[in-house]
XYZ file of C-alpha atoms in Angstrom:
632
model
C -25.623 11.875 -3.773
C -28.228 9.298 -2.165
C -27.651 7.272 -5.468
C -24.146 7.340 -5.146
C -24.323 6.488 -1.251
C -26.465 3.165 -1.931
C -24.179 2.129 -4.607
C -21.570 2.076 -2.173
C -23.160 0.409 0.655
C -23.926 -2.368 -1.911
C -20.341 -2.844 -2.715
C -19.475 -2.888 1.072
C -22.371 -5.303 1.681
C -20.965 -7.884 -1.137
C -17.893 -7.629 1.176
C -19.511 -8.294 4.697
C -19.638 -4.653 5.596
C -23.553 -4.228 6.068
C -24.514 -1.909 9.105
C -24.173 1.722 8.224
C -24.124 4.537 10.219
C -26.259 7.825 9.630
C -24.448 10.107 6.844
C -23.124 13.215 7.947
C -21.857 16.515 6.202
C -18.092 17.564 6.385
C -18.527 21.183 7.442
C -15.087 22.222 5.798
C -15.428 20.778 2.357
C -18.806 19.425 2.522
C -18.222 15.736 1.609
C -20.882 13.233 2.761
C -19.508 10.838 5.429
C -20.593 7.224 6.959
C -19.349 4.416 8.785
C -20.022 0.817 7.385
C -19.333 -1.670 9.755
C -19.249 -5.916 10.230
C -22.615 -7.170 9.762
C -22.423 -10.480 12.263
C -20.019 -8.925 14.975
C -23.084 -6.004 16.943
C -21.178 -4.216 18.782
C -18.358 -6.582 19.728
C -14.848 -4.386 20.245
C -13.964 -6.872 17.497
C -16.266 -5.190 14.677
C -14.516 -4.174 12.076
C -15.140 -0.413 10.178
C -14.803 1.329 7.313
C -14.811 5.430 6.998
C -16.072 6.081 3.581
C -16.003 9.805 2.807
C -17.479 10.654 -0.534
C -16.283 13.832 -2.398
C -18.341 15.832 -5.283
C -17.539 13.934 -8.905
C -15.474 17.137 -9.880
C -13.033 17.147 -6.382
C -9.972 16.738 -6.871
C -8.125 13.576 -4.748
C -4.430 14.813 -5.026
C -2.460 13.392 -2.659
C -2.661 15.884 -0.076
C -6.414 15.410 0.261
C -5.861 11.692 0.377
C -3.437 11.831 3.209
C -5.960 14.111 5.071
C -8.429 12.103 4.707
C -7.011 9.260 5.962
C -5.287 11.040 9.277
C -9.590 12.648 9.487
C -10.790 8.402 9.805
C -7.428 7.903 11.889
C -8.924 10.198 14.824
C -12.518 9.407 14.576
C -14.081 7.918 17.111
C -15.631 4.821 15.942
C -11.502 3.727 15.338
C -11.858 2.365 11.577
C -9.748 -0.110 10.426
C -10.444 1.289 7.205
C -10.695 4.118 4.658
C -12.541 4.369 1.518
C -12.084 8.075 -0.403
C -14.547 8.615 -3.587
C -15.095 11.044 -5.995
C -16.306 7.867 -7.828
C -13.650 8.490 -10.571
C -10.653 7.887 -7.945
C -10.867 5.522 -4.856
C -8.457 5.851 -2.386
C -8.187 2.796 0.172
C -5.920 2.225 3.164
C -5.451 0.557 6.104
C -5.701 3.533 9.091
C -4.002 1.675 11.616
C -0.781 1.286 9.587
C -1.516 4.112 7.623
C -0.669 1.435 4.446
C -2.282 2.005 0.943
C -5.020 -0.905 -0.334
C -5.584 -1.561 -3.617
C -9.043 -2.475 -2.596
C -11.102 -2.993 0.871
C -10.766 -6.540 2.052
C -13.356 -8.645 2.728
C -14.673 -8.792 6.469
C -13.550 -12.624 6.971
C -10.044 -11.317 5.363
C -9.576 -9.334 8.037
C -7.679 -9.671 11.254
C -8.613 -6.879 13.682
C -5.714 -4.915 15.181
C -5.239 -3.306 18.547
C -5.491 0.665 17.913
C -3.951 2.624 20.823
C -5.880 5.121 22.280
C -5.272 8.603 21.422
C -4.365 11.343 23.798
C -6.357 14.583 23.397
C -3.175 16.245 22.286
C -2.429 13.191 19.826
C -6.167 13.961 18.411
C -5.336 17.779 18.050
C -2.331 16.827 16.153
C -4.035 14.615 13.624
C -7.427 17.484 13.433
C -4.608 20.557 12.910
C -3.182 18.485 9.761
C -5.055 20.145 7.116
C -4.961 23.714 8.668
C -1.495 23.480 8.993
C -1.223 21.945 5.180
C -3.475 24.602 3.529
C -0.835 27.470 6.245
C 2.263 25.862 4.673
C 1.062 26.312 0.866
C 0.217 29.604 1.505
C 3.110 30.293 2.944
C 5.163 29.223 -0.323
C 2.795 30.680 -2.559
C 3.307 34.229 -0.816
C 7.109 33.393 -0.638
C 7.516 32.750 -4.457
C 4.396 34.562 -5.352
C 4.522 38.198 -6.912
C 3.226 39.341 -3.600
C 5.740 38.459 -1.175
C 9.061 37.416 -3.573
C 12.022 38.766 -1.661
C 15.519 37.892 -3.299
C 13.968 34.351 -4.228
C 14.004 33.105 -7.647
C 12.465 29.461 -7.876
C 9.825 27.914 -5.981
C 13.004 25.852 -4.885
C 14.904 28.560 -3.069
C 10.844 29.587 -1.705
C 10.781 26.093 -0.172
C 14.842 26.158 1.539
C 13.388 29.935 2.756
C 10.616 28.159 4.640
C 12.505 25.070 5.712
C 14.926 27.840 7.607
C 12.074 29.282 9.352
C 10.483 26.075 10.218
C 13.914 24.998 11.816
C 14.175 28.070 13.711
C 10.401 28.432 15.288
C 11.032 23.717 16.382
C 14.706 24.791 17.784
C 12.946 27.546 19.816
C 9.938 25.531 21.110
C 12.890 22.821 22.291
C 15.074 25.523 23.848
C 13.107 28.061 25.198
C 16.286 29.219 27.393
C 18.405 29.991 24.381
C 20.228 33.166 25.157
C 21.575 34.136 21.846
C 25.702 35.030 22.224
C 26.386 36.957 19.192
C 25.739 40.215 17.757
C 23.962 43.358 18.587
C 21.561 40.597 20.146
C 23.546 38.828 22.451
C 21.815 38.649 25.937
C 17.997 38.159 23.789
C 16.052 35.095 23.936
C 15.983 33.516 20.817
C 12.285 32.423 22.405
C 11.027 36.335 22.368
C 12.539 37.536 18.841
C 10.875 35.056 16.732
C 7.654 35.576 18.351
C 5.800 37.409 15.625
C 4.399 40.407 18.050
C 8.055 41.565 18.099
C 8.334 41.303 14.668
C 5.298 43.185 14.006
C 6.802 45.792 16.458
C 10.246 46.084 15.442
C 10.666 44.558 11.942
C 13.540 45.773 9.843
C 15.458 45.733 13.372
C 13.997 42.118 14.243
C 14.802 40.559 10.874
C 18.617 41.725 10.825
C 18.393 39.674 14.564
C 16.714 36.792 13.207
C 19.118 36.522 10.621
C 22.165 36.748 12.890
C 20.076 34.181 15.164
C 20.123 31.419 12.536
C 23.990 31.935 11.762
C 24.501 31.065 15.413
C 22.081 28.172 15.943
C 21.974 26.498 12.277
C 24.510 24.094 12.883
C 23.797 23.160 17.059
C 24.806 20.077 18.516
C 21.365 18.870 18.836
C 21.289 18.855 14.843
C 24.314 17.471 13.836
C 24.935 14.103 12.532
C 27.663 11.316 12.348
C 28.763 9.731 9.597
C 30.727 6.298 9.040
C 33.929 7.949 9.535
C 32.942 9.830 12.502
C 32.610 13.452 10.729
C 30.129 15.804 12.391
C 27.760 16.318 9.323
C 25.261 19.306 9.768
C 21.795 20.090 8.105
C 23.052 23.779 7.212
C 26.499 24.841 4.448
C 28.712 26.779 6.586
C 27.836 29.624 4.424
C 24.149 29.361 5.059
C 22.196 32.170 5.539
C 18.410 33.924 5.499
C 18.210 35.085 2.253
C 14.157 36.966 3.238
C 14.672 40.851 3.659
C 11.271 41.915 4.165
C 9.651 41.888 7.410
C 5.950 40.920 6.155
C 7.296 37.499 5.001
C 8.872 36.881 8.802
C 5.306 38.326 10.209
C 3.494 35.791 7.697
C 5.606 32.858 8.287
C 5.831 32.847 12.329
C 2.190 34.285 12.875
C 1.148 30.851 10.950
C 3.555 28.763 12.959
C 2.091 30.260 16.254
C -1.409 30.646 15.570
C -2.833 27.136 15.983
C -5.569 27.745 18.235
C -5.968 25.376 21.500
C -7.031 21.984 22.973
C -7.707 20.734 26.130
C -5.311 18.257 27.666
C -6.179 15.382 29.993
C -6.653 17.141 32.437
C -9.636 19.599 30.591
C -6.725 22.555 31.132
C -6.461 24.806 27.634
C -3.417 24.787 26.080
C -2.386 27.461 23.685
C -0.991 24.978 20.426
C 2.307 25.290 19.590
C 4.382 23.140 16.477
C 5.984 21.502 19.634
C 2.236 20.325 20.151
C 2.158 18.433 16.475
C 3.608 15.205 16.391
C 6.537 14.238 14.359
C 4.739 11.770 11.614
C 2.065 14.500 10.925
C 4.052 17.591 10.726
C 7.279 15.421 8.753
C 3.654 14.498 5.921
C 3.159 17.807 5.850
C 6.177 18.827 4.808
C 6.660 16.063 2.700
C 3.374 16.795 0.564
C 4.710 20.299 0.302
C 8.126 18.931 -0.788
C 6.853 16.632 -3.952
C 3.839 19.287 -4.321
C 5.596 22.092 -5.121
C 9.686 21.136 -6.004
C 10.759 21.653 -9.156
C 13.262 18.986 -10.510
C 14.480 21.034 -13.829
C 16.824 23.619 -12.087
C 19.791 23.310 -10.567
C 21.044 19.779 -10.728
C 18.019 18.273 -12.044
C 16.748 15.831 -9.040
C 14.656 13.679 -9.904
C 12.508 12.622 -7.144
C 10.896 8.864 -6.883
C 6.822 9.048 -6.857
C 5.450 7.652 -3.807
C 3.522 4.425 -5.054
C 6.729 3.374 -6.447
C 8.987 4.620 -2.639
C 6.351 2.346 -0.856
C 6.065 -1.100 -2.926
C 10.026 -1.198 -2.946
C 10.161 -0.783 0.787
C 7.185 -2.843 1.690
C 8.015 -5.433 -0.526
C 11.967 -5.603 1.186
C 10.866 -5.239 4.695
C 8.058 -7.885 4.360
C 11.362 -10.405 3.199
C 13.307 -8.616 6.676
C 10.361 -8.964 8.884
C 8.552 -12.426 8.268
C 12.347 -14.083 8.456
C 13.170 -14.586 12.176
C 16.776 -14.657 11.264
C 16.147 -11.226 9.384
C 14.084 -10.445 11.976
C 16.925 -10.642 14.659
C 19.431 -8.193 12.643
C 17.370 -5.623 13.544
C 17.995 -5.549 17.018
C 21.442 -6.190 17.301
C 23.744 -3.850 18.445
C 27.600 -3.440 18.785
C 29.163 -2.975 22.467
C 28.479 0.185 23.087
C 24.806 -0.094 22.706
C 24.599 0.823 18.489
C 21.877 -0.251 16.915
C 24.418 -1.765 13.614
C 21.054 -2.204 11.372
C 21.595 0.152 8.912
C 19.145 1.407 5.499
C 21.507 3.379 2.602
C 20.027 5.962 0.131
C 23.316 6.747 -1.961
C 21.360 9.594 -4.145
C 18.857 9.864 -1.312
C 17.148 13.447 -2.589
C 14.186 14.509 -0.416
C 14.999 11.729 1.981
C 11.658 9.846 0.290
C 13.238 6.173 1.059
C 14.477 6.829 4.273
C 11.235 8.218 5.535
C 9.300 5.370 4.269
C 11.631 2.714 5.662
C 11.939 4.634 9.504
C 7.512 4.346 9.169
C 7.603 0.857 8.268
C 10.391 -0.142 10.874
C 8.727 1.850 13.555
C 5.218 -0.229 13.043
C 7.588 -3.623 13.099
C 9.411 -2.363 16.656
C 7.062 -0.618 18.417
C 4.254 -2.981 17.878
C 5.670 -6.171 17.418
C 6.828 -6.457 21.132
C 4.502 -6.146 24.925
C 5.782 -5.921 28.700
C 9.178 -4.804 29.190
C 10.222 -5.829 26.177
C 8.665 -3.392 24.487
C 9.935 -0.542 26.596
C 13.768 -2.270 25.543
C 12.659 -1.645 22.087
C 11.723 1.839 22.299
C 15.086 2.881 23.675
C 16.333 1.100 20.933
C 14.283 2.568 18.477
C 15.195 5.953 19.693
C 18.963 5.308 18.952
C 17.961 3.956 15.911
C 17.247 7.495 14.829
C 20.168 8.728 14.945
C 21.956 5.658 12.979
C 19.852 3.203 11.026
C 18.622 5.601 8.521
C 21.598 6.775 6.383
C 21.416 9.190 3.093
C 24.180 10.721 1.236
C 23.787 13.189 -2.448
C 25.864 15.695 -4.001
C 23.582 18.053 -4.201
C 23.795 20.328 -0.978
C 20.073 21.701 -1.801
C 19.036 18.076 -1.376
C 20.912 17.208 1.139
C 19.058 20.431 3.395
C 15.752 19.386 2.287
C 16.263 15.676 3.306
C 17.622 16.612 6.715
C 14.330 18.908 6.932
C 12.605 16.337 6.211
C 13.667 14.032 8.655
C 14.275 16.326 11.413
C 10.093 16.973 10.570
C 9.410 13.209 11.307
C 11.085 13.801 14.453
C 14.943 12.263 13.629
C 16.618 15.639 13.505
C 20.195 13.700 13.917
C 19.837 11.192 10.996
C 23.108 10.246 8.986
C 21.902 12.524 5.495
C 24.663 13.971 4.207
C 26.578 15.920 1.530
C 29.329 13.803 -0.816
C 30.912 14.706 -3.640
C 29.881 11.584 -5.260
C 28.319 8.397 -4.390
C 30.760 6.311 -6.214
C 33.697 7.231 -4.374
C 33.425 8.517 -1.470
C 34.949 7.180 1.799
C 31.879 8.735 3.755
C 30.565 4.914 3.167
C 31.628 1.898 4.930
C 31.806 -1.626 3.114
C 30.006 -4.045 3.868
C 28.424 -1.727 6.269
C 24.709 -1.929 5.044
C 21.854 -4.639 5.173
C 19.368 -2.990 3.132
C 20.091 -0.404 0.186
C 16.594 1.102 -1.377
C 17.486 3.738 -4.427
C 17.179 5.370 -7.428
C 20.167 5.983 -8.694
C 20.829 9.016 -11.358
C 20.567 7.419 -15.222
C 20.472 7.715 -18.813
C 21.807 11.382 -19.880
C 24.031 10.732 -16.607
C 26.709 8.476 -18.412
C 30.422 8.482 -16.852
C 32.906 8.949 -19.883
C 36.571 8.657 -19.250
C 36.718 12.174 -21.774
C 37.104 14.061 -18.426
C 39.342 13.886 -15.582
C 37.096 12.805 -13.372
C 35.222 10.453 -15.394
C 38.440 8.370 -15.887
C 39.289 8.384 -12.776
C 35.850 6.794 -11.407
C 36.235 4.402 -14.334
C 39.954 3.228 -13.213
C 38.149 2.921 -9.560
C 35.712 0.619 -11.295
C 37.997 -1.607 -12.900
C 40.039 -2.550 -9.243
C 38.395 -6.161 -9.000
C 40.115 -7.227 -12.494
C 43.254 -8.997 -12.253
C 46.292 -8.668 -14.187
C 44.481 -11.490 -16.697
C 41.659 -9.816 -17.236
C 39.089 -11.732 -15.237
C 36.933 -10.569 -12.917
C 37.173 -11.383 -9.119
C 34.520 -12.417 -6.935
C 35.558 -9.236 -4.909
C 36.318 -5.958 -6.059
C 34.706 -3.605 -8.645
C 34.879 -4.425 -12.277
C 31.438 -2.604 -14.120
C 33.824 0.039 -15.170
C 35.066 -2.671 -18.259
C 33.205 -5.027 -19.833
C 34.236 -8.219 -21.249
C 35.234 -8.833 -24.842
C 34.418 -11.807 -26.947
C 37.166 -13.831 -25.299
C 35.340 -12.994 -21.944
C 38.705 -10.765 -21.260
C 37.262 -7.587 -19.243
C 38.644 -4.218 -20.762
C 37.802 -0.474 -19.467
C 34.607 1.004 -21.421
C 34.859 4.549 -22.844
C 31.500 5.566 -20.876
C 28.678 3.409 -19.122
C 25.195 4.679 -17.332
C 25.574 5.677 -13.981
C 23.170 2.844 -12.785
C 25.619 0.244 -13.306
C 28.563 1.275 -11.687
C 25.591 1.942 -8.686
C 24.822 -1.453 -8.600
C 28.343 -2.521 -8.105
C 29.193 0.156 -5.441
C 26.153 -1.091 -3.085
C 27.068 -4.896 -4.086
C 30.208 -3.236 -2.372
C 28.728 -1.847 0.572
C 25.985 -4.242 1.386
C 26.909 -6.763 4.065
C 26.920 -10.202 3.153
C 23.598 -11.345 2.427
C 22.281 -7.517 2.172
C 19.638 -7.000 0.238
C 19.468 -4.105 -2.710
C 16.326 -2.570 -4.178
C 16.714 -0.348 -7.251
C 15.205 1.745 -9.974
C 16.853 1.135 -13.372
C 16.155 1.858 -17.167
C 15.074 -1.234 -18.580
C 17.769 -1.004 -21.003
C 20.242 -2.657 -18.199
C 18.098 -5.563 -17.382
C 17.095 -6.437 -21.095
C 19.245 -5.336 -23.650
C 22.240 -7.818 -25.287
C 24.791 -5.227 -24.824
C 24.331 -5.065 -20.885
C 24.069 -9.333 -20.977
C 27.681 -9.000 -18.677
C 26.111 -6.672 -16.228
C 23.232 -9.075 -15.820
C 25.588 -12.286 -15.161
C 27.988 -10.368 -13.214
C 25.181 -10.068 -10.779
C 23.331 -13.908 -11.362
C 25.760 -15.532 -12.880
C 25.587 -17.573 -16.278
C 23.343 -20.073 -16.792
C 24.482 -24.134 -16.646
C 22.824 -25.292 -20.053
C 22.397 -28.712 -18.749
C 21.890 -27.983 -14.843
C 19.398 -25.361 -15.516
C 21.342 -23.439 -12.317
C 23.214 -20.270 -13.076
C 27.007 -20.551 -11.586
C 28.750 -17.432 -10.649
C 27.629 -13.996 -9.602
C 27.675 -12.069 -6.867
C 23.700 -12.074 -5.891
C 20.285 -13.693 -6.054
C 17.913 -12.237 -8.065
C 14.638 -11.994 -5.651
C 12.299 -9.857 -8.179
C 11.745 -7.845 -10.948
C 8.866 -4.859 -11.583
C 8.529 -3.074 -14.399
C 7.193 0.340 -14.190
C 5.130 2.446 -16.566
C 6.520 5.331 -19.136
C 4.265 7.650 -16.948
C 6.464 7.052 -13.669
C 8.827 10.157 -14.428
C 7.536 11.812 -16.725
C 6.530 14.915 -14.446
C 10.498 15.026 -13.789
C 10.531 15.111 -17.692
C 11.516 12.052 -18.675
C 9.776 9.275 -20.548
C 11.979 6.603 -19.900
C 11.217 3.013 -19.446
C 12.048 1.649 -16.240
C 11.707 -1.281 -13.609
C 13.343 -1.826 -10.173
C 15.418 -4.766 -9.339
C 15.340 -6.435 -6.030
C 18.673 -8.424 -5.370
C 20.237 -9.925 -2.298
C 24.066 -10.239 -2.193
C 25.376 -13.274 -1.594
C 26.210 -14.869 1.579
C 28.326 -17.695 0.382
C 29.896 -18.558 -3.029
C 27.090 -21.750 -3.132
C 24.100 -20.023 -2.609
C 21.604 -20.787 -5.216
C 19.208 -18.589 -7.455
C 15.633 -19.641 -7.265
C 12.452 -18.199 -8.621
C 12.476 -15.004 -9.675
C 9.053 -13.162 -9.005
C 8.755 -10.813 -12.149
C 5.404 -8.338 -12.343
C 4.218 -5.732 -14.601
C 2.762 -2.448 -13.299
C 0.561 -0.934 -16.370
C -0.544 1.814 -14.017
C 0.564 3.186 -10.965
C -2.210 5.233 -9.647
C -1.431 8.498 -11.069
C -1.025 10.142 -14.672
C 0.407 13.258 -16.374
C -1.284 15.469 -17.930
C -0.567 18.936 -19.113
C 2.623 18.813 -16.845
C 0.628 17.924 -13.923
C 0.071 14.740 -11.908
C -3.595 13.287 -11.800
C -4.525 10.806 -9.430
C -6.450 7.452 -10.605
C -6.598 5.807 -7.111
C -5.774 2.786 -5.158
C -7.619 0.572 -7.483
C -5.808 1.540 -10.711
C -2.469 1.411 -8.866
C -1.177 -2.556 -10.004
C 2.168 -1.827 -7.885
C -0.227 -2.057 -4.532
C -1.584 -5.739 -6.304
C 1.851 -6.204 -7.112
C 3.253 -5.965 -3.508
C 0.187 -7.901 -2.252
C 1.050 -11.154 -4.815
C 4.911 -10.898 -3.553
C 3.952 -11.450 -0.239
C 1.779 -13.982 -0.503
C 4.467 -15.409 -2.447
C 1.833 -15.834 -5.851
């Protein structure tokens, strides 16, 4: 280990980074830790620090220890502006201020030091009670779905929407602790007293058939329900919704872990017995995101694919750095409409988990709440509260989904956010044109072809196919990507196209002008001769002798192509690449450069079915993202 130690301070010492601290053991998992700080700044507040925590060769850096780790430098003391994670075979890097992934530890004149607020001994519980509470919620699912504990469950699916109904239950009762349940045998009970897990210890058969009545009556409160475009009241729970958990030794398990959390002191040295109340929004919505990708299985029911993170964060990063370093960007994001709206709005069509959305409301709340001082930042944090409730909108057809995205959010502490249930993407009024300024997705593709051999199918096709007039040309309004033009460029219905397309045409549709579209498609679209019309119905065709492309509906800002490996755990090999596009604002507007990047790896691989992490440094999409901003 004191090898490997002094091979690391000499890499930090080529960077600047040459006073070290003494190491220490990690009594929980018995890493080796030290602080390498600035070598000219002593002990100026404007020293910059790196936590380096070094793992045994053989640990294993999933993602779940990564995030960990970096929320372990986040409350330390010595406020690093860096991690470095090493089991010498993976390196994880980030930034621990902005909790943003590095592909490698700048240099210390690279850096520019940023404030770090101080935390609040509650704040620093929060962050410490991460990993208990991880290690509690994996349990929990493992006993769930597990031989042990399997109670009218039959996936490791249906184990996580079990949980997710407890967790909402045991948050709803910390925030109303006066609920008096109305109906039932239990009318008259506090909902606070029959979830407590003493009672269910003491009356268990009897407290489980109240529990379950409990969550008929509160599933769908006020507090929970959210608004959609046309106004409808969309709620996180089916009508039909119900505990599906008979036996009382899962209840005891899951509520005695919810409740057990030990105590801290607050500011005032008084001891506090923790509750999930206690646990900040951001820590507890990462926990039950890790336990979402961990442990979801995309091959049953309607086969959801869900987007791996490295690929979630370089699309968003790489949109909002266009957004944010654009004062006229900039300023859309704090408009609203007369009655106080925030009208910025982020679309997820096929939103899944929620993965996009969550990623976009972390990188907006950095921008807003520390962007702005004074009173003006006290403006933006009433705006960023409404913001909640309608910048961040999601819509699937999968109901499952659409209950584990609302989880999710609710988790990072927007419990009202527009995510819900359509019957399809494509057609559904739910969305308003023109309504949207960014749309980040990945759309359902390949096996998921529309064919006009069903009712249904033709009927989405006719839809797509509204924007060609009687001639047979193409408008530069409407939908056409449900034909294709022939050899005399006159645009006829297809038989059956890839679901991506006619995607990229609805959010063309819904994207206000000058909108801006991210989106993960097989590179099939964006290369092959037979999708050529797809390609200029977005660009436009190319002037031979002008070199400028006429026509189109967009302006093609970049293109990344992404390894076989990026979906393979959902069990596909497929080649694929997102496209970053910004709709038009004016018929003039010109294309310029396209940036265009290849991502070889992306910081993980498959093996045997399950996902091995490479680290930071063998992740090209965070070098990618880096190049695009400094516009390389």
């Amino acid at each position: 280990m004191e090898q490997r130690v002094n091979d690391l301070k000499d890499k930090l010492k080529m960077k600047g980074y040459g006073k070290f601290s003494d190491l220490s053991i990690h009594e929980e998992d018995g890493t080796t830790i030290f602080l390498a700080k600035d070598t000219d700044a002593e002990d100026s507040p404007d020293k910059k620090a790196i936590y380096v925590k070094v793992f045994a060769r053989d640990a294993a850096l999933s993602f779940d220890v990564q995030e960990s780790a970096l929320i372990e430098a986040q409350y330390h003391e010595a406020a690093p502006d860096f991690i470095w994670a090493t089991n010498d075979e993976v390196n994880y890097y980030a930034d621990c201020i902005e909790s943003i992934p590095l592909s490698e530890i700048p240099s210390v004149i690279d850096v520019t030091k940023k404030e770090k607020k101080p935390l609040t001994k509650r704040e620093l519980w929060s962050q410490k009670t991460y990993s208990t509470l991880q290690k509690k919620f994996d349990d929990l699912h493992e006993l769930l779905y597990g031989p042990a504990g399997k109670d009218n469950i039959s996936s490791t699916n249906e184990a996580i929407d079990e949980l997710s109904k407890f967790l909402f239950m045991e948050i709803f009762r910390l925030h109303h602790p006066n609920y008096v349940l109305q109906d039932g045998e239990q009318a008259g009970l506090k909902l606070l007293e029959i979830l407590k897990f003493e009672y269910i210890e003491e009356n268990r058969k009897e407290a489980v058939k109240q529990i379950r009545q409990a969550f008929k009556e509160i599933k769908n409160h006020d507090d929970y329900v959210a608004t959609n475009d046309l106004g409808e009241k969309c709620y996180i729970f089916n009508e039909d919704e119900y505990i599906k958990l008979e036996n009382p030794t899962n209840y005891i398990a899951a509520f005695k872990s919810f409740q057990n959390l030990g105590q801290f002191e607050d500011e005032n040295g008084i001891s506090i017995n923790a509750t999930l109340k206690d646990v900040s929004g951001d820590i507890l919505g990462r926990i039950f995101d890790v336990l979402m990708r961990g442990k979801y299985d995309n091959k049953v029911g309607q086969a959801t694919y869900l987007t791996p993170r490295p690929v979630t964060e370089a699309m968003v990063e790489m949109v909002f750095h266009d957004i944010i370093t654009n004062p006229k960007e900039a300023s859309k994001i704090l408009r609203v409409d007369e009655k106080g709206i925030p009208t910025f709005r982020i679309l997820d069509g096929t939103c899944g988990s929620a993965g996009f959305e969550i990623k976009a409301y972390e990188v907006l709340k950095r921008y807003i709440l520390n962007q702005f001082t004074g009173t003006m930042k006290d403006r933006m944090q009433q705006l960023f509260e409404l913001m909640k409730e309608h910048t961040f909108v999601g819509a699937d057809s999968s109901r499952n989904m659409v209950l584990k995205a609302r989880l999710n959010m609710a988790m990072h502490g927007l419990p009202k956010a527009p995510i819900f249930w359509v019957d399809n993407s494509l057609t559904t009024a739910s969305l308003e044109l023109e309504h949207y300024d960014i749309v980040i997705t990945n759309p359902p593709f390949g096996a998921g072809s529309v064919k006009n051999t069903t009712t249904e199918g033709e009927a989405i096709l006719n839809y797509y196919t509204s924007g060609i007039d009687d001639h047979g040309k193409s408008g530069r309004t409407g939908l056409c990507l449900g034909a294709k033009p022939n050899a005399n460029g006159i645009w006829k219905q297809v038989n059956a196209t890839d679901q991506a397309v006619l995607f990229i045409d609805r959010y063309l549709q819904l994207l206000k002008p000058g909108g801006r579209l991210i989106i993960v498609l097989p590179d099939g679209i964006l290369s092959n001769s037979g999708y050529k019309y797809v390609r200029e119905y977005i660009m436009g065709k190319k002037n031979e002798v002008t070199g400028e492309f006429e026509g189109g509906r967009a302006v093609v800002k970049a293109v990344v192509s992404l390894p076989t490996v990026t979906f393979q755990l959902s069990g596909t090999g497929a080649k694929t690449s997102f496209l970053y596009i910004k709709k038009k604002e004016h018929e003039n507007e010109k294309q310029g450069p396209v940036f265009m990047a290849v991502a070889e790896e992306i910081g993980f691989d498959v093996k045997n079915k399950h996902e091995v992490q490479l680290g930071n440094d063998r992740n090209d999409l965070l070098k990618i993202v880096e190049a695009y901003k400094k516009g390389i």
